[in-house]
CSV table of C-alpha atoms in Angstrom, one decimal:
chain,number,residue,atom,x,y,z
A,190,MET,CA,-21.0,-21.7,-18.3
A,191,SER,CA,-20.0,-22.9,-14.9
A,192,THR,CA,-19.1,-26.4,-14.3
A,193,VAL,CA,-20.9,-28.1,-11.4
A,194,ASP,CA,-18.5,-29.6,-9.0
A,195,THR,CA,-19.5,-30.6,-5.5
A,196,GLN,CA,-16.0,-30.7,-4.3
A,197,GLU,CA,-15.0,-28.6,-1.3
A,198,ALA,CA,-13.9,-25.1,-2.5
A,199,PRO,CA,-10.2,-24.4,-2.3
A,200,VAL,CA,-9.0,-22.1,0.5
A,201,PRO,CA,-6.8,-19.3,-0.8
A,202,ASP,CA,-3.2,-19.4,0.4
A,203,PHE,CA,-2.7,-16.5,2.7
A,204,GLY,CA,0.4,-17.8,4.3
A,205,GLY,CA,2.6,-14.7,4.5
A,206,ALA,CA,5.4,-14.1,2.0
A,207,ALA,CA,8.0,-16.7,1.2
A,208,PRO,CA,9.9,-17.4,4.5
A,209,GLY,CA,12.8,-15.1,5.0
A,210,ARG,CA,11.7,-12.7,2.2
A,211,SER,CA,12.2,-9.0,2.9
A,212,LEU,CA,12.7,-5.9,0.9
A,213,ALA,CA,15.1,-3.0,1.2
A,214,ILE,CA,14.3,0.2,-0.7
A,215,ILE,CA,16.9,3.0,-1.1
A,216,CYS,CA,15.2,6.3,-2.1
A,217,SER,CA,17.8,8.7,-3.5
A,218,LYS,CA,15.6,11.1,-5.5
A,219,GLY,CA,13.7,14.1,-4.3
A,220,ASN,CA,11.5,14.9,-7.3
A,221,LEU,CA,7.8,14.4,-6.8
A,222,ASP,CA,7.5,11.8,-9.6
A,223,MET,CA,10.5,9.8,-8.2
A,224,ALA,CA,9.2,9.7,-4.7
A,225,TYR,CA,6.2,7.6,-5.6
A,226,PRO,CA,7.8,4.4,-7.0
A,227,GLY,CA,9.5,3.6,-3.7
A,228,LEU,CA,6.4,4.5,-1.7
A,229,VAL,CA,4.0,2.5,-3.8
A,230,LEU,CA,6.3,-0.6,-3.8
A,231,ALA,CA,7.0,-0.4,-0.1
A,232,ASN,CA,3.2,-0.2,0.6
A,233,ALA,CA,2.5,-3.1,-1.8
A,234,ALA,CA,5.2,-5.3,-0.2
A,235,LEU,CA,3.9,-4.6,3.3
A,236,GLY,CA,0.4,-5.4,2.2
A,237,GLU,CA,1.7,-8.8,1.0
A,238,GLY,CA,3.4,-9.5,4.3
A,239,VAL,CA,7.0,-8.7,3.1
A,240,PRO,CA,9.0,-6.9,5.9
A,241,THR,CA,10.2,-3.7,4.3
A,242,GLN,CA,13.0,-1.2,5.3
A,243,MET,CA,13.4,2.2,3.5
A,244,PHE,CA,16.6,4.2,3.5
A,245,PHE,CA,16.5,7.8,2.4
A,246,THR,CA,19.7,9.2,1.0
A,247,PHE,CA,20.9,12.2,-1.0
A,248,TRP,CA,17.9,14.0,-2.6
A,249,GLY,CA,15.6,11.3,-1.2
A,250,PHE,CA,16.2,13.0,2.1
A,251,ASP,CA,13.6,15.6,1.0
A,252,LEU,CA,10.9,12.9,1.4
A,253,ILE,CA,11.5,12.7,5.2
A,254,THR,CA,12.6,16.3,5.9
A,255,LYS,CA,9.7,18.1,7.6
A,256,SER,CA,10.2,21.4,5.9
A,257,ARG,CA,10.3,19.9,2.5
A,258,MET,CA,8.3,16.7,2.4
A,259,ARG,CA,5.0,18.6,1.6
A,260,ASP,CA,6.7,20.6,-1.2
A,261,LEU,CA,8.3,18.1,-3.6
A,262,LYS,CA,8.3,19.3,-7.2
A,263,PHE,CA,8.0,17.8,-10.6
A,264,THR,CA,9.9,19.3,-13.5
A,265,MET,CA,9.6,18.6,-17.2
A,266,LEU,CA,13.2,19.4,-17.8
A,267,GLY,CA,15.3,16.5,-18.8
A,268,ASN,CA,12.2,14.3,-18.9
A,269,THR,CA,11.4,13.3,-22.4
A,270,ALA,CA,8.4,11.1,-21.2
A,271,THR,CA,6.3,14.2,-21.1
A,272,HIS,CA,6.4,14.2,-24.9
A,273,LEU,CA,6.5,18.0,-25.0
A,274,PRO,CA,9.3,20.2,-26.3
A,275,GLN,CA,12.1,20.3,-23.8
A,276,GLY,CA,12.3,24.1,-24.1
A,277,LEU,CA,8.8,24.5,-22.6
A,278,GLY,CA,10.1,23.1,-19.3
A,279,GLY,CA,12.5,26.0,-18.9
A,280,LEU,CA,9.9,28.7,-19.2
A,281,PRO,CA,9.1,30.6,-16.0
A,282,GLY,CA,6.3,28.9,-13.9
A,283,MET,CA,6.4,25.6,-15.8
A,284,THR,CA,7.8,23.6,-12.9
A,285,ALA,CA,5.0,25.0,-10.7
A,286,LEU,CA,2.4,24.2,-13.3
A,287,ALA,CA,3.7,20.7,-14.0
A,288,THR,CA,3.9,20.0,-10.2
A,289,HIS,CA,0.3,21.2,-9.7
A,290,ARG,CA,-1.0,19.1,-12.5
A,291,MET,CA,0.8,16.0,-11.2
A,292,ARG,CA,-0.5,16.5,-7.7
A,293,GLN,CA,-4.0,16.6,-9.1
A,294,GLN,CA,-3.5,13.5,-11.1
A,295,ILE,CA,-2.1,11.6,-8.1
A,296,ALA,CA,-5.0,12.8,-5.8
A,297,GLU,CA,-7.6,11.9,-8.5
A,298,ILE,CA,-6.7,8.2,-8.3
A,299,GLY,CA,-6.9,8.3,-4.5
A,300,VAL,CA,-3.2,8.1,-3.8
A,301,PRO,CA,-2.1,10.1,-0.8
A,302,ASP,CA,0.6,12.9,-0.7
A,303,VAL,CA,4.1,12.0,0.6
A,304,PRO,CA,3.6,12.6,4.3
A,305,GLU,CA,0.3,10.7,4.5
A,306,PHE,CA,1.8,7.9,2.4
A,307,LEU,CA,4.7,7.6,4.8
A,308,ASP,CA,2.1,7.4,7.7
A,309,GLN,CA,0.4,4.5,5.9
A,310,ILE,CA,3.7,2.7,5.4
A,311,VAL,CA,4.6,3.1,9.0
A,312,ASP,CA,1.1,1.9,10.1
A,313,SER,CA,1.6,-1.1,7.9
A,314,GLY,CA,4.8,-2.0,9.7
A,315,GLY,CA,7.4,-0.4,7.5
A,316,HIS,CA,10.7,0.9,8.8
A,317,LEU,CA,12.2,4.2,7.8
A,318,TRP,CA,15.9,5.2,8.1
A,319,ALA,CA,17.8,8.4,7.3
A,320,CYS,CA,21.3,8.4,5.8
A,321,ARG,CA,24.1,9.7,8.1
A,322,MET,CA,26.1,11.2,5.3
A,323,SER,CA,23.1,13.1,3.9
A,324,ALA,CA,22.2,14.4,7.3
A,325,ASP,CA,25.8,15.7,7.8
A,326,MET,CA,25.9,17.2,4.3
A,327,MET,CA,22.6,19.1,4.8
A,328,HIS,CA,23.2,19.9,8.4
A,329,VAL,CA,20.0,18.4,9.7
A,330,ASP,CA,19.4,16.2,12.7
A,331,GLU,CA,16.5,14.1,14.1
A,332,ASN,CA,14.5,17.2,15.0
A,333,ASP,CA,14.3,18.2,11.3
A,334,LEU,CA,13.0,14.8,10.2
A,335,TYR,CA,9.6,13.3,10.0
A,336,GLU,CA,9.0,11.7,13.4
A,337,PRO,CA,8.5,8.0,12.5
A,338,VAL,CA,12.0,7.9,11.0
A,339,GLU,CA,13.7,5.4,13.4
A,340,GLY,CA,17.2,6.9,13.2
A,341,ILE,CA,20.0,8.4,11.3
A,342,ILE,CA,22.3,5.5,10.4
A,343,SER,CA,25.3,4.9,8.2
A,344,ALA,CA,25.1,3.0,4.9
A,345,ALA,CA,27.0,0.1,6.5
A,346,ASP,CA,24.4,-0.1,9.3
A,347,PHE,CA,21.6,-0.2,6.7
A,348,ILE,CA,23.3,-3.0,4.8
A,349,GLU,CA,23.6,-4.9,8.1
A,350,LYS,CA,19.9,-4.3,9.0
A,351,THR,CA,18.8,-5.6,5.6
A,352,ASP,CA,20.9,-8.8,5.5
A,353,GLY,CA,19.4,-11.2,2.9
A,354,ALA,CA,16.8,-8.6,1.7
A,355,GLN,CA,15.9,-8.0,-1.9
A,356,LEU,CA,17.2,-4.5,-2.8
A,357,LEU,CA,15.6,-1.8,-4.8
A,358,PHE,CA,17.6,1.4,-5.6
A,359,ILE,CA,15.5,4.3,-6.8
B,204,MET,CA,-15.4,-20.4,-12.3
B,205,SER,CA,-17.0,-23.5,-10.8
B,206,VAL,CA,-19.6,-24.5,-8.2
B,207,ALA,CA,-18.1,-25.9,-5.1
B,208,THR,CA,-19.2,-26.5,-1.5
B,209,ILE,CA,-18.3,-24.3,1.5
B,210,ALA,CA,-19.8,-25.4,4.8
B,211,GLY,CA,-22.4,-27.4,3.0
B,212,HIS,CA,-23.5,-24.6,0.7
B,213,GLN,CA,-23.0,-24.8,-3.1
B,214,LEU,CA,-21.4,-21.6,-4.2
B,215,HIS,CA,-19.7,-20.1,-7.3
B,216,VAL,CA,-15.9,-19.7,-6.7
B,217,ASP,CA,-12.8,-18.9,-8.7
B,218,GLY,CA,-9.8,-21.1,-8.9
B,219,GLU,CA,-8.4,-19.8,-5.6
B,220,GLY,CA,-11.7,-20.2,-3.8
B,221,PHE,CA,-12.9,-16.5,-3.8
B,222,LEU,CA,-16.6,-16.2,-4.3
B,223,THR,CA,-17.6,-14.8,-7.7
B,224,GLU,CA,-21.3,-14.1,-7.2
B,225,TYR,CA,-22.0,-11.0,-5.0
B,226,ASP,CA,-25.5,-12.3,-3.9
B,227,GLU,CA,-24.4,-15.7,-2.7
B,228,TRP,CA,-22.8,-14.2,0.4
B,229,ASP,CA,-24.4,-13.6,3.8
B,230,GLU,CA,-23.2,-12.8,7.2
B,231,ALA,CA,-23.3,-16.4,8.4
B,232,LEU,CA,-21.1,-17.4,5.4
B,233,ALA,CA,-18.6,-14.7,6.5
B,234,ASP,CA,-18.0,-16.6,9.7
B,235,GLU,CA,-17.4,-19.8,7.8
B,236,LEU,CA,-15.0,-18.2,5.4
B,237,ALA,CA,-13.1,-16.5,8.2
B,238,ALA,CA,-12.8,-19.8,10.1
B,239,ARG,CA,-11.3,-21.4,7.1
B,240,ILE,CA,-8.4,-19.0,7.2
B,241,GLY,CA,-8.1,-19.0,11.0
B,242,ILE,CA,-9.9,-15.8,11.9
B,243,THR,CA,-12.7,-15.5,14.4
B,244,LEU,CA,-14.8,-12.5,13.5
B,245,THR,CA,-15.4,-9.7,16.0
B,246,ASP,CA,-17.5,-6.7,15.6
B,247,ARG,CA,-14.5,-4.7,14.3
B,248,HIS,CA,-13.8,-7.4,11.7
B,249,ARG,CA,-17.5,-7.2,10.7
B,250,ALA,CA,-17.3,-3.5,10.4
B,251,ALA,CA,-14.5,-3.8,7.8
B,252,ILE,CA,-16.3,-6.6,5.9
B,253,ARG,CA,-19.5,-4.6,5.9
B,254,PHE,CA,-17.8,-1.6,4.5
B,255,LEU,CA,-16.3,-3.7,1.7
B,256,ARG,CA,-19.7,-5.2,0.9
B,257,ASN,CA,-21.5,-1.8,0.8
B,258,ASP,CA,-18.7,-0.2,-1.2
B,259,PHE,CA,-18.5,-2.8,-3.9
B,260,PRO,CA,-21.7,-2.5,-5.9
B,261,ALA,CA,-21.3,1.1,-7.0
B,262,ARG,CA,-17.6,0.9,-7.7
B,263,GLY,CA,-17.5,-2.6,-9.2
B,264,GLU,CA,-14.2,-3.3,-7.5
B,265,THR,CA,-13.0,-4.2,-4.0
B,266,ALA,CA,-11.8,-1.4,-1.8
B,267,THR,CA,-8.1,-1.2,-1.1
B,268,LEU,CA,-6.7,-1.0,2.5
B,269,ARG,CA,-6.4,2.7,2.0
B,270,ARG,CA,-10.0,3.1,1.0
B,271,VAL,CA,-11.2,1.1,4.0
B,272,ALA,CA,-9.1,3.4,6.2
B,273,VAL,CA,-9.9,6.8,4.6
B,274,VAL,CA,-13.5,6.2,3.5
B,275,GLY,CA,-14.5,3.4,5.9
B,276,GLY,CA,-12.8,5.0,8.9
B,277,ILE,CA,-10.9,1.9,10.1
B,278,PRO,CA,-7.1,2.7,10.4
B,279,VAL,CA,-4.6,0.7,8.4
B,280,LYS,CA,-2.8,-0.2,11.6
B,281,GLU,CA,-6.0,-1.8,13.0
B,282,LEU,CA,-6.6,-3.7,9.8
B,283,PHE,CA,-3.2,-5.4,10.1
B,284,GLU,CA,-4.0,-6.2,13.7
B,285,LEU,CA,-7.4,-7.6,12.9
B,286,PHE,CA,-6.4,-9.6,9.8
B,287,GLY,CA,-2.6,-10.2,10.0
B,288,ALA,CA,-0.5,-10.4,6.9
B,289,LYS,CA,-2.2,-9.7,3.6
B,290,PRO,CA,-5.2,-8.0,5.2
B,291,ALA,CA,-6.7,-6.7,1.9
B,292,LYS,CA,-6.9,-10.1,0.3
B,293,LYS,CA,-8.2,-11.7,3.5
B,294,MET,CA,-11.0,-9.1,3.9
B,295,ALA,CA,-12.0,-9.6,0.3
B,296,TYR,CA,-12.2,-13.4,0.7
B,297,ILE,CA,-14.3,-13.1,3.9
B,298,ALA,CA,-16.5,-10.5,2.2
B,299,GLY,CA,-17.1,-12.8,-0.8
B,300,LEU,CA,-15.6,-10.3,-3.2
B,301,PRO,CA,-12.7,-10.4,-5.7
B,302,LYS,CA,-9.2,-9.5,-4.7
B,303,PRO,CA,-8.6,-5.7,-4.8
B,304,ARG,CA,-6.8,-4.6,-8.0
B,305,GLY,CA,-5.7,-1.1,-6.9
B,306,CYS,CA,-2.0,-0.4,-6.2
B,307,VAL,CA,-2.6,1.8,-3.2
């Protein structure tokens, strides 16, 4: 039953996010399953009007390295959340199989792969930064990185850029 | 859900003011809803709204930004330019549909 009310309907509050709110996401993992939490949350924050900066460091560097970003893998090893015997994960071909299955599941729900997801984040106004120390360790430079990455910067620079932001370490 | 007035029409809305009855919407109402949140509709806005309207009945849920971009063919960047912050919710409001519930 609806109640009859001739009052003027309320107007939803679409005023951006809370003033000054911003988000900093540090992506430190390169496994396929660990790439997504940061990407999904960055995308959600941007959609809600929250300025978002992402910093890719250590294994997270794989997400923005051109030669690897299309080839992230998922392994069952060390992951009890698959609820399968751990020994299975060590069998030959299991990582390839698990990766294939996870990619299918992700695609089935209409979620893009990593490069396309990063495109969407950049198109939504997100900022991507690469970690200086990781670049030095892995001997890569700007030419090796996904183009929309704005620069290779030190951890201190990232902290400076995200002054006052809420921080998420993944 | 209650009945309230928007631009002189009596319509079913939820607590936030989103329309709850698909058939109570029309193109003229879209202009009124848009004006209430400070948007003047252009043909590009209308293309996005029309996609949302046409997509909803079969799926039973409001398209996400990604779906509007990939299936509707309007790039995400353009949706932010057209609707500003919170484009997915604003489009849903103007289209007389519920807020999108998808994560991506």
